[in-house]
Short mmCIF file of C-alpha atoms in Angstrom, two decimals:
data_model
loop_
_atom_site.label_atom_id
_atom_site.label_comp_id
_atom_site.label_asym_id
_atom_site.label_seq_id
_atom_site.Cartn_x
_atom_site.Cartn_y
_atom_site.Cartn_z
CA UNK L 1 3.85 0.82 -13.92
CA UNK L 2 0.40 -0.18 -13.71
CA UNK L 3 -2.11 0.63 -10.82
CA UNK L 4 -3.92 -2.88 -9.89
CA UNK L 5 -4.75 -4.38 -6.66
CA UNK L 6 -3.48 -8.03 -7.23
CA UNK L 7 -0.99 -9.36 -8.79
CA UNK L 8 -3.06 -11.82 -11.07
CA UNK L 9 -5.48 -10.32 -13.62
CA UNK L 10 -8.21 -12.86 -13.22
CA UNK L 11 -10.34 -11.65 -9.73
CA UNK L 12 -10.25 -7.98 -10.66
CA UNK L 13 -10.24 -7.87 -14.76
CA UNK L 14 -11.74 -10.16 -17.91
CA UNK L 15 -7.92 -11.52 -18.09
CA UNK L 16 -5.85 -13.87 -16.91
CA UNK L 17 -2.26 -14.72 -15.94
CA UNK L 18 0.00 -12.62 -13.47
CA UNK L 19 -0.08 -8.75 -14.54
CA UNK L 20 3.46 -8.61 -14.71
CA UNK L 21 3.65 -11.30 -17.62
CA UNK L 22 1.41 -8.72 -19.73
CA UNK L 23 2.97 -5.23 -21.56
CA UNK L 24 0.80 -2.88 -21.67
CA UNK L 25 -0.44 -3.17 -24.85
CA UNK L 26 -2.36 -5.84 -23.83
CA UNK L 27 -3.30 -4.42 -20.14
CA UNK L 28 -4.84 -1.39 -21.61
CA UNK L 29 -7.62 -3.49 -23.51
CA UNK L 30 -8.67 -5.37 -20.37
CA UNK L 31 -11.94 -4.22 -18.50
CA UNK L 32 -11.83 -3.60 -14.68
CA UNK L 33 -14.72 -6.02 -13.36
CA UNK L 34 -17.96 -4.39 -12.36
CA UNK L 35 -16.60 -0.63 -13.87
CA UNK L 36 -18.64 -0.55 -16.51
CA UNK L 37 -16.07 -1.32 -19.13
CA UNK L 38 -12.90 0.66 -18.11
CA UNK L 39 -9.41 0.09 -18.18
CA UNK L 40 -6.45 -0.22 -14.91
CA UNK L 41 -4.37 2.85 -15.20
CA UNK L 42 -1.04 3.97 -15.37
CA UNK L 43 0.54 5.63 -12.42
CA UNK L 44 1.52 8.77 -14.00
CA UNK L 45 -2.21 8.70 -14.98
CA UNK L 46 -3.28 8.29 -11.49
CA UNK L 47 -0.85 10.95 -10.18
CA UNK L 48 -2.86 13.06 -13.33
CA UNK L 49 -6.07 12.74 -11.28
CA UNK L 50 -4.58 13.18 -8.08
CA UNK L 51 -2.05 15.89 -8.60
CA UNK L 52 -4.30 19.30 -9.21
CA UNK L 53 -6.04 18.29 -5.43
CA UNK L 54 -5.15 18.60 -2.03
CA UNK L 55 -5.76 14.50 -1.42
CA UNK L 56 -3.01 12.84 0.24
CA UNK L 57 -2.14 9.81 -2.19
CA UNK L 58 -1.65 6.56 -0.09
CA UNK L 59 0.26 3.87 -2.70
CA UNK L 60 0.73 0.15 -1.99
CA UNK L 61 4.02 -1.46 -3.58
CA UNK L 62 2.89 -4.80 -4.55
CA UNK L 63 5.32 -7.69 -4.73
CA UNK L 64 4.87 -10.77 -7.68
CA UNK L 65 2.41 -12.93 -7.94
CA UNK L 66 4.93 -15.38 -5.88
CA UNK L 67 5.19 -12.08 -3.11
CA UNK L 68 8.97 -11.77 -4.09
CA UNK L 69 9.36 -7.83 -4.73
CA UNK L 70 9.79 -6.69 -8.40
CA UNK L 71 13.61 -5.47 -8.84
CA UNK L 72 14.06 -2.18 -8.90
CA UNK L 73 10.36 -1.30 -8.10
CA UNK L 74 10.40 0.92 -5.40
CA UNK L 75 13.41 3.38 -7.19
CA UNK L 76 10.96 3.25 -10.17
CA UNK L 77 7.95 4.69 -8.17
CA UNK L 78 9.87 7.17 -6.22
CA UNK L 79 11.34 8.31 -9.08
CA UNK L 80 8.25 9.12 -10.93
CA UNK L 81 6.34 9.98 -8.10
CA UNK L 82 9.36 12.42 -7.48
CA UNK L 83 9.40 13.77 -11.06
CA UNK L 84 5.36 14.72 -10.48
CA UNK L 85 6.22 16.63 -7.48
CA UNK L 86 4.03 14.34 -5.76
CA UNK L 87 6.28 12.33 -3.73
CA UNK L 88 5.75 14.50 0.00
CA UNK L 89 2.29 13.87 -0.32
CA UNK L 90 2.22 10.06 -0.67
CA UNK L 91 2.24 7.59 1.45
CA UNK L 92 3.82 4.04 0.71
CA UNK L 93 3.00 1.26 2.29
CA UNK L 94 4.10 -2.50 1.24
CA UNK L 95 3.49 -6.00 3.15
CA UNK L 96 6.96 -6.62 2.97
CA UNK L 97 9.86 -4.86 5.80
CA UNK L 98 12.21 -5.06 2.85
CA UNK L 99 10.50 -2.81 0.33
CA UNK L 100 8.93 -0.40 3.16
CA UNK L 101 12.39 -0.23 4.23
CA UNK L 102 13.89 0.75 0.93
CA UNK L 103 11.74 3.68 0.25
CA UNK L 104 13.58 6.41 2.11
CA UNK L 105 17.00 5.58 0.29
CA UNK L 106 15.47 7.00 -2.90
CA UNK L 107 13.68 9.80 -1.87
CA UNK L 108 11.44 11.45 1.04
CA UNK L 109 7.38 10.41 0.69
CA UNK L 110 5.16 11.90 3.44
CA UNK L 111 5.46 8.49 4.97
CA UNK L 112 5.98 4.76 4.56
CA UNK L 113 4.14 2.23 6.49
CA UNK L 114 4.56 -1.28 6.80
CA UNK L 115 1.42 -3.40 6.91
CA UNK L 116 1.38 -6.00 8.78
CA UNK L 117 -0.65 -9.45 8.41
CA UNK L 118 -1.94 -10.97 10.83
CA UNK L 119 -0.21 -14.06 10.60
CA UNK L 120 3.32 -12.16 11.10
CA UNK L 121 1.61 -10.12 14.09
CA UNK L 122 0.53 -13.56 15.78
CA UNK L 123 3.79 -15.81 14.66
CA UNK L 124 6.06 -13.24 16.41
CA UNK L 125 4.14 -10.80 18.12
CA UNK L 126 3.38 -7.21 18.29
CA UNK L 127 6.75 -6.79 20.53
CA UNK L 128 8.89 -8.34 17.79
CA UNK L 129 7.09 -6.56 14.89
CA UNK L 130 7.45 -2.96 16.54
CA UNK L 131 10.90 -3.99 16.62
CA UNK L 132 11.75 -4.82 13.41
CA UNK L 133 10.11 -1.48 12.62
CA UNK L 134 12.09 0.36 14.20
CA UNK L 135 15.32 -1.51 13.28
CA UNK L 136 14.30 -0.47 9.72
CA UNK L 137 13.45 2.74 10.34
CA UNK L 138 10.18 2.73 9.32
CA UNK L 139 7.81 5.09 11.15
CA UNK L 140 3.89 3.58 11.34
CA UNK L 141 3.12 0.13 11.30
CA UNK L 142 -0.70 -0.95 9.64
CA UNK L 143 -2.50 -3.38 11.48
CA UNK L 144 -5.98 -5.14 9.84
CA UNK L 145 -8.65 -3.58 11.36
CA UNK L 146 -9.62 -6.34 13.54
CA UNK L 147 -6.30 -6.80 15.33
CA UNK L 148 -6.13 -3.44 16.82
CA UNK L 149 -7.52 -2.38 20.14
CA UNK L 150 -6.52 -0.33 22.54
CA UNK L 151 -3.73 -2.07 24.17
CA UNK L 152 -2.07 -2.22 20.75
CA UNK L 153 -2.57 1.23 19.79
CA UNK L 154 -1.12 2.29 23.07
CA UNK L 155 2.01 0.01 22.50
CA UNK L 156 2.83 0.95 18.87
CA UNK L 157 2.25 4.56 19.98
CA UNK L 158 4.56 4.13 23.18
CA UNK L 159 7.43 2.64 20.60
CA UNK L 160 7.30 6.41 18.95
CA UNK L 161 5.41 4.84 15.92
CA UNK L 162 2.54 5.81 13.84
CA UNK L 163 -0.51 3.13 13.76
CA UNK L 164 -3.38 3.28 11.11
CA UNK L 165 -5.96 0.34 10.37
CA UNK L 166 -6.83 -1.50 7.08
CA UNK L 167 -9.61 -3.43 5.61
CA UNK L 168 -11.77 -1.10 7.79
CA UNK L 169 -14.60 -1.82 4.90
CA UNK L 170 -18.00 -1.76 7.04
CA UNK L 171 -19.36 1.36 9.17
CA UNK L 172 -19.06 -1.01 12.66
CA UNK L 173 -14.99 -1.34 12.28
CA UNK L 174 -14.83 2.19 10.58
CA UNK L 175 -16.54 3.85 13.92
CA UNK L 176 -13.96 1.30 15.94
CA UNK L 177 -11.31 3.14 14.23
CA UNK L 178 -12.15 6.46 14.91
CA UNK L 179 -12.69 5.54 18.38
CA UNK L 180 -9.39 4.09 18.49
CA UNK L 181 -7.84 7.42 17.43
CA UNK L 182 -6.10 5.27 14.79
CA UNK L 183 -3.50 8.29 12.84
CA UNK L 184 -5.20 6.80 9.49
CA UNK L 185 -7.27 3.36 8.23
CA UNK L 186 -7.81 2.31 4.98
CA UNK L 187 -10.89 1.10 3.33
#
């Protein structure tokens, strides 16, 4: 399991093609853009940096380059973030209900979060979408940044659910956070 951000190569490294048609023999010998020449990592080699410190790791699942979830993906992760005694100290989070969902039947993480886009939140609603949260059991729903304002906060809170921000990436929408009392944001 690699740690990468999209689900193509060709934005974030000097390769091409969807990450998941690569092994990592070939992976390992791509440079991250504008990182002065290193290399994505492993996860067991970002639980190595993360393990020996008090940080709280926070660990999107990523579907396919087509957003259908990789099979057994999310029993793989738990697994070895289980196996690293890690596992109560991260948080998962996922675009898709389905794999945010799936997390607790293979093992207890701090928390798992679904994050919602902003399309979903305006096709059906911030009613409908604290619903389906709460059908699924999950406990915080992530909002972008820009979608959340008091009113929301207040609902998601008032449906017994945990709300945090992301792509909070300037100081103006990182002090909105804090002044929203968001429980977390991501940046």
């Amino acid at each position: 399991l690699v740690v990468i951000h999209d689900a193509t190569l060709d934005r974030t490294t000097d390769g091409t093609g969807a990450v998941c048609r690569h092994d990592w023999a070939d992976l390992c010998r791509l440079t991250l853009k504008g990182s002065g020449g290193q290399r994505m990592l492993l996860l067991e080699e970002v639980i190595e940096i993360f393990r020996p410190t008090r940080i709280k790791l926070r660990l999107e699942i990523k579907a396919g380059p087509d957003r259908i979830p990789y099979p057994g993906h999310v029993a793989r992760i738990v697994t070895i973030l289980a196996a690293w005694g890690i596992l109560e100290r991260t948080a998962l989070t996922s675009f898709q209900l389905g794999t945010v969902a799936e997390v607790p039947r293979h093992g207890v993480p701090m928390s798992h979060v679904w994050l919602v886009t902003p399309d979903l939140q305006t096709d059906i609603g911030l009613e409908a979408v604290i619903g389906l949260a709460r059908a699924h059991g999950v406990p915080m729903l992530g909002l972008r940044g820009n979608r959340l304002d008091e009113a929301a906060v207040a609902r998601v809170r008032g449906a017994g659910l945990g709300i945090g921000g992301w792509a909070c990436n300037d100081a103006s929408p990182i002090a909105r956070m804090f002044d929203l009392g968001v429980d977390v944001f991501t940046t």
